[in-house]
Each structure stands twice: as structure tokens, then as C-alpha cells.
Coordinates of C-alpha atoms in Angstrom, one line a residue:
M1 CA 15.2 -29.6 -4.9
N2 CA 16.4 -31.9 -1.6
L3 CA 13.7 -31.6 1.0
H4 CA 15.7 -33.8 3.5
R5 CA 19.2 -32.1 4.1
R6 CA 21.2 -34.2 5.9
R7 CA 22.1 -33.3 9.7
K8 CA 25.7 -33.7 10.8
G9 CA 26.6 -33.9 14.4
F10 CA 24.1 -33.1 17.4
S11 CA 22.2 -30.2 18.2
L12 CA 22.8 -27.5 21.4
I13 CA 19.6 -29.4 23.0
E14 CA 20.9 -32.9 22.4
M15 CA 24.7 -32.0 23.7
L16 CA 23.1 -30.3 26.8
I17 CA 20.9 -33.2 27.7
V18 CA 23.9 -35.2 27.6
I19 CA 25.9 -33.2 30.0
A20 CA 22.9 -33.1 32.3
M21 CA 22.5 -36.8 32.4
I22 CA 26.6 -37.4 33.0
L23 CA 26.5 -34.6 36.0
I24 CA 23.5 -36.4 37.5
L25 CA 25.6 -39.5 37.6
V26 CA 28.6 -38.1 39.0
S27 CA 26.6 -36.4 41.7
I28 CA 25.6 -40.0 42.6
A29 CA 28.8 -41.6 42.2
V30 CA 30.8 -38.8 44.1
P31 CA 29.9 -39.6 47.6
Y32 CA 30.3 -43.2 47.1
Y33 CA 33.5 -42.9 46.0
N34 CA 34.1 -40.5 49.2
G35 CA 33.1 -43.1 51.3
A36 CA 34.8 -45.7 50.1
R37 CA 38.1 -43.8 50.1
M38 CA 37.6 -43.1 53.7
H39 CA 37.1 -46.8 54.7
A40 CA 40.2 -47.7 52.7
A41 CA 42.3 -44.9 54.6
E42 CA 40.8 -46.4 58.1
T43 CA 41.4 -50.0 57.0
A44 CA 45.4 -48.9 56.1
A45 CA 45.5 -47.2 59.5
E46 CA 44.3 -50.6 61.2
A47 CA 46.8 -52.5 59.1
A48 CA 49.6 -50.0 60.2
I49 CA 48.9 -50.4 63.6
R50 CA 49.5 -54.0 63.6
T51 CA 52.5 -53.2 61.6
I52 CA 53.5 -51.3 64.8
H53 CA 52.7 -53.7 66.9
T54 CA 54.7 -56.5 65.1
V55 CA 57.9 -54.5 65.0
Q56 CA 57.5 -53.1 68.6
M57 CA 57.9 -56.8 69.6
Q58 CA 61.4 -57.2 67.4
Y59 CA 62.7 -54.0 68.4
F60 CA 62.1 -55.3 72.4
S61 CA 63.7 -58.5 71.6
Q62 CA 66.6 -56.7 69.7
Y63 CA 67.0 -53.7 72.2
G64 CA 65.3 -55.2 75.4
K65 CA 62.7 -52.3 75.7
Y66 CA 59.8 -51.0 73.4
A67 CA 60.5 -47.9 71.1
G68 CA 59.3 -44.8 72.9
S69 CA 58.7 -43.0 69.7
I70 CA 57.6 -44.1 66.0
A71 CA 60.9 -42.4 64.6
E72 CA 62.8 -45.2 66.6
L73 CA 61.2 -47.8 64.6
G74 CA 62.0 -45.9 61.3
P75 CA 65.3 -46.3 59.1
P76 CA 68.6 -44.7 60.0
M77 CA 69.8 -41.6 58.4
S78 CA 73.2 -43.3 57.7
G79 CA 75.2 -46.4 59.0
G80 CA 73.5 -49.5 60.5
A81 CA 70.4 -49.9 62.5
S82 CA 70.5 -49.1 66.5
A83 CA 68.0 -48.1 69.3
T84 CA 67.4 -44.6 67.8
A85 CA 66.6 -45.9 64.2
A86 CA 66.0 -49.6 64.3
G87 CA 65.0 -50.0 60.5
L88 CA 61.9 -51.8 60.8
I89 CA 59.2 -49.7 59.1
D90 CA 59.3 -47.4 55.9
V91 CA 60.0 -44.1 56.2
A92 CA 56.6 -42.5 55.7
L93 CA 55.0 -44.4 58.9
A94 CA 58.4 -43.5 60.7
R95 CA 57.6 -39.8 59.7
G96 CA 54.3 -40.3 61.4
V97 CA 51.9 -39.7 58.5
K98 CA 50.7 -42.4 56.1
G99 CA 47.5 -42.7 54.1
G100 CA 45.7 -39.7 55.6
Y101 CA 46.4 -40.9 59.2
R102 CA 49.0 -39.5 61.7
F103 CA 50.5 -42.0 64.0
T104 CA 52.4 -41.4 67.2
V105 CA 53.9 -44.0 69.5
I106 CA 54.5 -43.0 73.1
A107 CA 56.5 -45.2 75.7
T108 CA 54.8 -45.9 79.0
S109 CA 55.9 -47.6 82.1
A110 CA 53.9 -50.9 81.1
G111 CA 54.9 -50.7 77.8
Y112 CA 53.8 -48.3 74.6
V113 CA 50.6 -46.7 73.3
I114 CA 49.8 -46.1 69.9
H115 CA 47.5 -43.2 68.3
A116 CA 46.0 -42.8 65.2
E117 CA 44.2 -39.9 64.2
P118 CA 43.1 -38.6 60.6
V119 CA 44.9 -35.8 59.4
V120 CA 42.1 -34.1 58.2
F121 CA 38.8 -35.8 60.0
G122 CA 35.8 -36.3 57.8
T123 CA 38.3 -36.4 55.0
N124 CA 40.6 -38.8 55.5
G125 CA 38.5 -40.8 57.8
T126 CA 35.9 -40.5 60.6
R127 CA 37.7 -42.7 63.3
T128 CA 40.4 -42.2 65.8
F129 CA 42.2 -45.2 67.0
Y130 CA 44.2 -46.1 69.9
S131 CA 46.0 -49.4 70.8
D132 CA 48.9 -50.3 73.5
Q133 CA 51.1 -53.5 74.0
T134 CA 47.9 -55.4 74.8
M135 CA 47.4 -54.9 71.1
L136 CA 43.8 -54.7 71.3
L137 CA 42.4 -51.9 68.9
R138 CA 40.0 -49.2 70.3
E139 CA 38.4 -46.4 68.3
N140 CA 36.6 -43.5 68.7
N141 CA 33.9 -42.1 66.1
S142 CA 34.4 -38.8 66.6
A143 CA 37.4 -36.2 66.4
E144 CA 38.3 -36.8 69.8
P145 CA 41.2 -39.2 70.3
A146 CA 40.5 -43.0 71.1
T147 CA 41.3 -44.2 74.9
A148 CA 41.9 -47.3 76.6
N149 CA 38.3 -47.2 77.7
G150 CA 36.9 -46.6 74.1
P151 CA 35.0 -49.5 72.2
E152 CA 36.8 -52.3 70.8
S153 CA 37.5 -51.8 66.8
H154 CA 36.2 -54.6 64.8
P155 CA 37.4 -55.0 60.9
N156 CA 34.5 -54.3 58.9

């Protein structure tokens, strides 16, 4: 009689212990992942604002004025580039939403204003941005839109 039977596989207790350990590791990692994702979206929003500044300069040199909306910087539906669709930015940014942020460009008597706000505050980002033809980037660390009087944003 064989007193030592061979066990094949894992017992239920062993499996439960492994699953519990995996859940603990996931619960530790998820907050870091979400924070990194929001930081990446905010960094991308800052880069998009710099891009808008660059293309506003191109638009001004071509048409003698700043674009009054973000759509004016985007690609034309058909035909060649014009003041209403200059083809200077991609379609996603021209639609006003990219990388979890909503962008607006407004013409002013002095030039233009750019606003960038998370589509869902706290999920896509925790900062709103403001910039204008001075090219200074301002931020606000709440859901309220950033303004010209807000603190200057410094890249992290």
C-alpha cells in the first residue's frame, strides 16, 4: 500500500492565497497608474498649447490675423487651405478634444486666448490651463478655468 500518494495541482487554500496576493498588488499599483496617466494627459495638454502657439504664429504670417477658433487652424473639409481651415493642426485637436482635454481658442482685440480643461476633472487631469499671445502658460489646480491672473505653470 502506498502511503504517499502523489498530489497533482494546488489546493483551494493555496489558490486563494495566490489570488489574495495578486489583489493586494493590484490595489497598490492602480493609484500610481491613475496618477501617471493624469500626469501624462496634463503634459500632453501643455504640449498641445505650445503647438497652438506655434501654428498661431504661422497663421498670422499667412493671413495677417490670429485664428479666432481652433477649427480655423485645422484641416479643410475639401479643397486647399484657407483662413477658415488652414490645415496647421490635426483633426483631433481641431475638433477641440484631444488626450482627455478640451481646448478652445478665442480671438481677442490683443490677439487670442487658449483654454484647456480636462473633459472629466479628476479623471483626465486635475489642472486647467490658460495661455494667450504672450505665450505664458497659466494653471489652476481646481475645476475652475485658469485665468491670466493664475500662477505660471512650470513643467514637472
